[in-house]
CSV table of C-alpha atoms and ligand atoms in Angstrom, one decimal:
chain,number,residue,atom,x,y,z
P,1,MET,CA,-42.1,-250.4,-18.7
P,2,PRO,CA,-40.7,-252.2,-15.6
P,3,LYS,CA,-43.2,-253.0,-12.8
P,4,ALA,CA,-42.9,-250.6,-9.9
P,5,PRO,CA,-42.0,-252.2,-6.6
P,6,SER,CA,-45.0,-252.6,-4.4
P,7,GLY,CA,-45.0,-251.8,-0.6
P,8,VAL,CA,-43.0,-249.2,1.3
P,9,ASN,CA,-40.1,-251.6,1.9
P,10,ALA,CA,-40.1,-253.3,-1.5
P,11,ASN,CA,-36.7,-255.0,-1.8
P,12,PRO,CA,-35.0,-255.0,-5.2
P,13,TYR,CA,-33.6,-258.6,-4.8
P,14,PHE,CA,-36.6,-260.6,-3.7
P,15,GLU,CA,-40.4,-260.8,-3.4
P,16,VAL,CA,-42.5,-262.4,-0.8
P,17,ARG,CA,-45.0,-265.1,-1.7
P,18,ARG,CA,-46.3,-268.4,-0.6
P,19,SER,CA,-43.6,-271.0,0.1
P,20,LYS,CA,-43.6,-274.8,0.0
P,21,ILE,CA,-41.4,-274.7,3.1
P,22,HIS,CA,-43.7,-272.7,5.4
P,23,GLY,CA,-46.2,-269.9,5.0
P,24,LEU,CA,-44.7,-267.0,3.1
P,25,GLY,CA,-41.2,-267.1,1.9
P,26,ALA,CA,-38.7,-264.8,0.0
P,27,PHE,CA,-37.9,-265.5,-3.7
P,28,ALA,CA,-35.2,-264.1,-5.8
P,29,LEU,CA,-36.4,-261.6,-8.5
P,30,LYS,CA,-33.1,-261.8,-10.4
P,31,LYS,CA,-29.8,-263.5,-10.4
P,32,ILE,CA,-28.0,-262.6,-7.2
P,33,ARG,CA,-24.2,-262.7,-6.9
P,34,LYS,CA,-22.4,-264.4,-4.0
P,35,GLY,CA,-21.7,-262.0,-1.2
P,36,THR,CA,-24.6,-259.6,-2.0
P,37,ARG,CA,-26.0,-257.9,1.0
P,38,LEU,CA,-29.7,-258.5,0.5
P,39,VAL,CA,-31.5,-256.9,3.5
P,40,GLU,CA,-31.3,-256.0,7.1
P,41,TYR,CA,-33.3,-258.0,9.6
P,42,VAL,CA,-35.0,-255.1,11.4
P,43,GLY,CA,-37.5,-254.9,14.2
P,44,GLU,CA,-37.9,-254.0,17.8
P,45,LEU,CA,-34.9,-254.9,20.1
P,46,ILE,CA,-36.4,-256.7,23.1
P,47,ASP,CA,-35.1,-258.8,26.1
P,48,ASP,CA,-35.9,-262.4,27.0
P,49,ASP,CA,-38.8,-261.5,29.3
P,50,GLU,CA,-40.5,-259.4,26.8
P,51,ALA,CA,-40.0,-262.1,24.1
P,52,SER,CA,-41.6,-264.7,26.4
P,53,ARG,CA,-44.5,-262.3,27.0
P,54,ARG,CA,-45.0,-261.9,23.3
P,55,TYR,CA,-44.5,-265.5,22.2
P,56,ASP,CA,-45.7,-268.3,24.5
P,57,ASP,CA,-44.3,-271.6,23.2
P,58,ARG,CA,-46.9,-273.5,25.3
P,59,LYS,CA,-49.7,-272.0,23.2
P,60,MET,CA,-48.1,-272.9,19.9
P,61,LYS,CA,-48.4,-276.3,18.2
P,62,GLN,CA,-45.2,-275.6,16.3
P,63,HIS,CA,-42.6,-273.0,16.9
P,64,HIS,CA,-43.4,-269.8,15.1
P,65,THR,CA,-42.0,-266.4,15.9
P,66,PHE,CA,-40.4,-263.4,14.2
P,67,LEU,CA,-37.5,-263.2,16.7
P,68,PHE,CA,-33.9,-263.2,15.8
P,69,GLY,CA,-31.7,-263.7,18.8
P,70,VAL,CA,-28.7,-261.3,19.1
P,71,GLY,CA,-25.8,-260.7,21.5
P,72,ASP,CA,-25.0,-262.8,24.6
P,73,GLU,CA,-27.6,-261.4,27.0
P,74,GLY,CA,-30.8,-262.8,25.7
P,75,MET,CA,-31.8,-260.0,23.5
P,76,ALA,CA,-33.7,-260.5,20.3
P,77,ILE,CA,-35.0,-258.5,17.3
P,78,ASP,CA,-38.7,-258.9,17.0
P,79,ALA,CA,-39.6,-258.3,13.3
P,80,ALA,CA,-43.3,-258.5,14.1
P,81,VAL,CA,-42.8,-254.9,15.3
P,82,GLY,CA,-41.3,-252.5,12.7
P,83,GLY,CA,-40.0,-255.4,10.6
P,84,ASN,CA,-39.5,-255.5,6.9
P,85,GLU,CA,-39.7,-258.4,4.4
P,86,ALA,CA,-36.6,-260.0,5.8
P,87,ARG,CA,-38.9,-261.6,8.3
P,88,PHE,CA,-40.2,-263.9,5.6
P,89,ILE,CA,-36.9,-265.6,4.8
P,90,ASN,CA,-37.4,-269.2,5.8
P,91,HIS,CA,-34.9,-271.6,7.3
P,92,SER,CA,-33.0,-274.2,5.3
P,93,CYS,CA,-30.5,-276.8,6.4
P,94,GLU,CA,-28.7,-276.2,3.1
P,95,PRO,CA,-29.1,-272.5,2.8
P,96,ASN,CA,-28.2,-270.1,0.0
P,97,CYS,CA,-27.9,-267.1,2.4
P,98,GLU,CA,-26.3,-266.4,5.8
P,99,ALA,CA,-27.3,-264.0,8.5
P,100,ILE,CA,-24.4,-262.0,10.0
P,101,GLU,CA,-24.7,-260.2,13.3
P,102,TYR,CA,-22.5,-257.1,14.0
P,103,ASP,CA,-21.3,-255.7,17.3
P,104,ASP,CA,-24.1,-253.2,17.4
P,105,LEU,CA,-26.7,-256.1,17.4
P,106,ARG,CA,-27.7,-255.4,13.8
P,107,VAL,CA,-28.2,-258.3,11.5
P,108,PHE,CA,-27.8,-258.4,7.7
P,109,ILE,CA,-28.6,-261.3,5.3
P,110,TYR,CA,-26.0,-262.1,2.6
P,111,ALA,CA,-26.0,-264.4,-0.4
P,112,LEU,CA,-23.8,-267.4,0.3
P,113,ARG,CA,-23.5,-268.4,-3.4
P,114,THR,CA,-25.0,-267.3,-6.7
P,115,ILE,CA,-28.8,-267.5,-6.5
P,116,GLU,CA,-30.9,-267.9,-9.6
P,117,PRO,CA,-34.1,-266.0,-10.3
P,118,GLY,CA,-37.1,-267.7,-8.6
P,119,GLU,CA,-35.0,-269.6,-6.0
P,120,GLU,CA,-36.3,-269.3,-2.5
P,121,LEU,CA,-33.9,-267.5,-0.1
P,122,SER,CA,-33.0,-269.2,3.1
P,123,TYR,CA,-30.5,-269.1,5.9
P,124,ASP,CA,-29.9,-271.6,8.8
P,125,TYR,CA,-31.8,-270.4,11.8
P,126,ALA,CA,-29.6,-272.6,14.0
P,127,PHE,CA,-32.0,-272.1,17.0
P,128,SER,CA,-30.4,-273.2,20.2
P,129,ILE,CA,-31.9,-274.4,23.5
P,130,ASP,CA,-29.7,-274.9,26.5
P,131,TYR,CA,-30.3,-278.7,27.0
P,132,LYS,CA,-30.3,-281.8,24.8
P,133,PRO,CA,-33.5,-281.6,22.7
P,134,THR,CA,-36.2,-284.2,23.4
P,135,LYS,CA,-38.3,-285.8,20.7
P,136,ALA,CA,-41.0,-283.2,21.6
P,137,ASP,CA,-38.6,-280.4,21.1
P,138,LEU,CA,-37.5,-281.8,17.7
P,139,ALA,CA,-41.2,-282.0,16.7
P,140,PHE,CA,-41.8,-278.5,17.9
P,141,TYR,CA,-38.9,-277.2,15.9
P,142,VAL,CA,-39.6,-279.4,12.9
P,143,CYS,CA,-37.8,-278.4,9.6
P,144,LYS,CA,-39.6,-278.8,6.3
P,145,CYS,CA,-36.9,-277.3,4.1
P,146,GLY,CA,-36.8,-280.4,1.9
P,147,ALA,CA,-33.0,-280.2,1.4
P,148,PRO,CA,-31.3,-283.6,0.8
P,149,GLY,CA,-29.3,-283.0,3.9
P,150,CYS,CA,-32.2,-281.7,6.0
P,151,ARG,CA,-31.5,-282.4,9.7
P,152,GLY,CA,-35.2,-282.5,10.4
P,153,THR,CA,-35.2,-279.6,12.8
P,154,THR,CA,-34.5,-275.8,12.8
P,155,LEU,CA,-32.5,-276.4,16.0
P,156,LYS,CA,-28.7,-276.4,15.9
P,157,LEU,CA,-27.7,-279.9,16.8
P,158,LYS,CA,-24.4,-280.9,18.5
P,159,LYS,CA,-22.4,-283.2,16.3
P,160,LYS,CA,-22.2,-286.8,17.5
P,161,GLY,CA,-19.0,-287.3,19.3
P,162,ALA,CA,-18.5,-283.6,19.8
P,163,LYS,CA,-16.8,-282.8,23.2
P,164,LYS,CA,-18.8,-281.0,25.8
P,165,ARG,CA,-17.4,-277.5,26.6
B,1,LIG,C1,-39.5,-265.4,10.7
B,1,LIG,S1,-40.7,-266.6,10.2
B,1,LIG,C2,-40.5,-266.9,8.5
B,1,LIG,C3,-41.7,-266.6,7.7
B,1,LIG,C4,-42.8,-267.6,7.8
B,1,LIG,N1,-42.8,-268.5,6.7
B,1,LIG,C5,-44.2,-266.9,7.8
B,1,LIG,O1,-44.9,-267.0,6.9
B,1,LIG,O2,-44.5,-266.4,8.9
B,1,LIG,C6,-40.1,-267.9,11.1
B,1,LIG,C7,-41.0,-269.1,11.2
B,1,LIG,O3,-41.3,-269.7,10.0
B,1,LIG,C8,-41.4,-271.1,10.1
B,1,LIG,N2,-40.3,-271.7,9.3
B,1,LIG,C9,-39.3,-271.1,8.7
B,1,LIG,N3,-38.5,-272.0,8.1
B,1,LIG,C10,-39.0,-273.2,8.3
B,1,LIG,C11,-38.7,-274.6,8.0
B,1,LIG,N4,-37.6,-274.8,7.2
B,1,LIG,N5,-39.4,-275.6,8.4
B,1,LIG,C12,-40.5,-275.3,9.1
B,1,LIG,N6,-40.9,-274.1,9.5
B,1,LIG,C13,-40.2,-273.1,9.1
B,1,LIG,C14,-41.2,-271.4,11.6
B,1,LIG,O4,-42.5,-271.4,12.2
B,1,LIG,C15,-40.4,-270.2,12.1
B,1,LIG,O5,-40.6,-269.9,13.5
B,2,LIG,ZN1,-34.1,-278.8,7.0
């Protein structure tokens, strides 16, 4: 008999367990086809001020939040409140998933390619800060995805030679 999914939000595509990248991660339970919609990134929609109240970067050694920034007005989904297992999908610089945001500020995670059973799911967090990151910022946002093309940080970096806009 097949094993019953555990947990209220048990997702049919992946399970959450310890990851080599960071803490807990999400791992494919079966072969997943390119383009499959895997899960919605749900949580409480909050503004910048509330996000800063909840997560104080100065008190963290390394960046760790359950926020997903949405829209153009500093809003974020905080998956620490009312979130599901989507919040355990780690970042990779060579991801097998992508997060797509819709006009209503909802975010869904899709498979970017065929994913084999047991593979860890990941998308590119592409965190942004509004200035050129310092060495300290790069260390704070260190990436441990282990991909051959790892850029060393979960921050989105401007390409060398890219024109300023
Ligand atoms: C939404 S959580 C992901 C789940 C996380 N692994 C956990 O157990 O809480 C996002 C946080 O996980 C960590 N993280 C995710 N991907 C990472 C990576 N490639 N390298 C280093 N830390 C990562 C960072 O601390 C990030 O802020
Ligand atoms: Zn990386």
